[in-house]
């Protein structure tokens, strides 16, 4: 199922890399923040295809738990 992101902030946080596989459609200006549940090196989060509807701005941010790379 497609994840419809209608603006705001989506916080993803885990101690290990995760693969969700779902397509992600951004419908309004939004921020996706990748973080960790415990402090340490950043991890990778993978989704399916990325769709942008209505020309939104998508900002990718790092949370405070990711302390390096």
mmCIF file of C-alpha atoms in Angstrom, residues 1 3 18-24 45-49:
data_model
loop_
_atom_site.group_PDB
_atom_site.id
_atom_site.type_symbol
_atom_site.label_atom_id
_atom_site.label_comp_id
_atom_site.label_asym_id
_atom_site.label_seq_id
_atom_site.Cartn_x
_atom_site.Cartn_y
_atom_site.Cartn_z
ATOM 1 C CA UNK A 1 0.000 0.000 0.000
ATOM 2 C CA UNK A 3 2.030 5.795 2.064
ATOM 3 C CA UNK A 18 14.894 -0.798 7.940
ATOM 4 C CA UNK A 19 13.308 -1.507 4.562
ATOM 5 C CA UNK A 20 9.619 -0.659 4.303
ATOM 6 C CA UNK A 21 9.156 -1.350 0.599
ATOM 7 C CA UNK A 22 5.977 0.746 0.375
ATOM 8 C CA UNK A 23 5.807 3.507 -2.233
ATOM 9 C CA UNK A 24 5.844 6.986 -0.642
ATOM 10 C CA UNK A 45 15.674 3.596 5.776
ATOM 11 C CA UNK A 46 14.430 2.324 2.418
ATOM 12 C CA UNK A 47 11.012 2.871 0.843
ATOM 13 C CA UNK A 48 9.608 1.891 -2.554
ATOM 14 C CA UNK A 49 9.152 4.436 -5.346
#
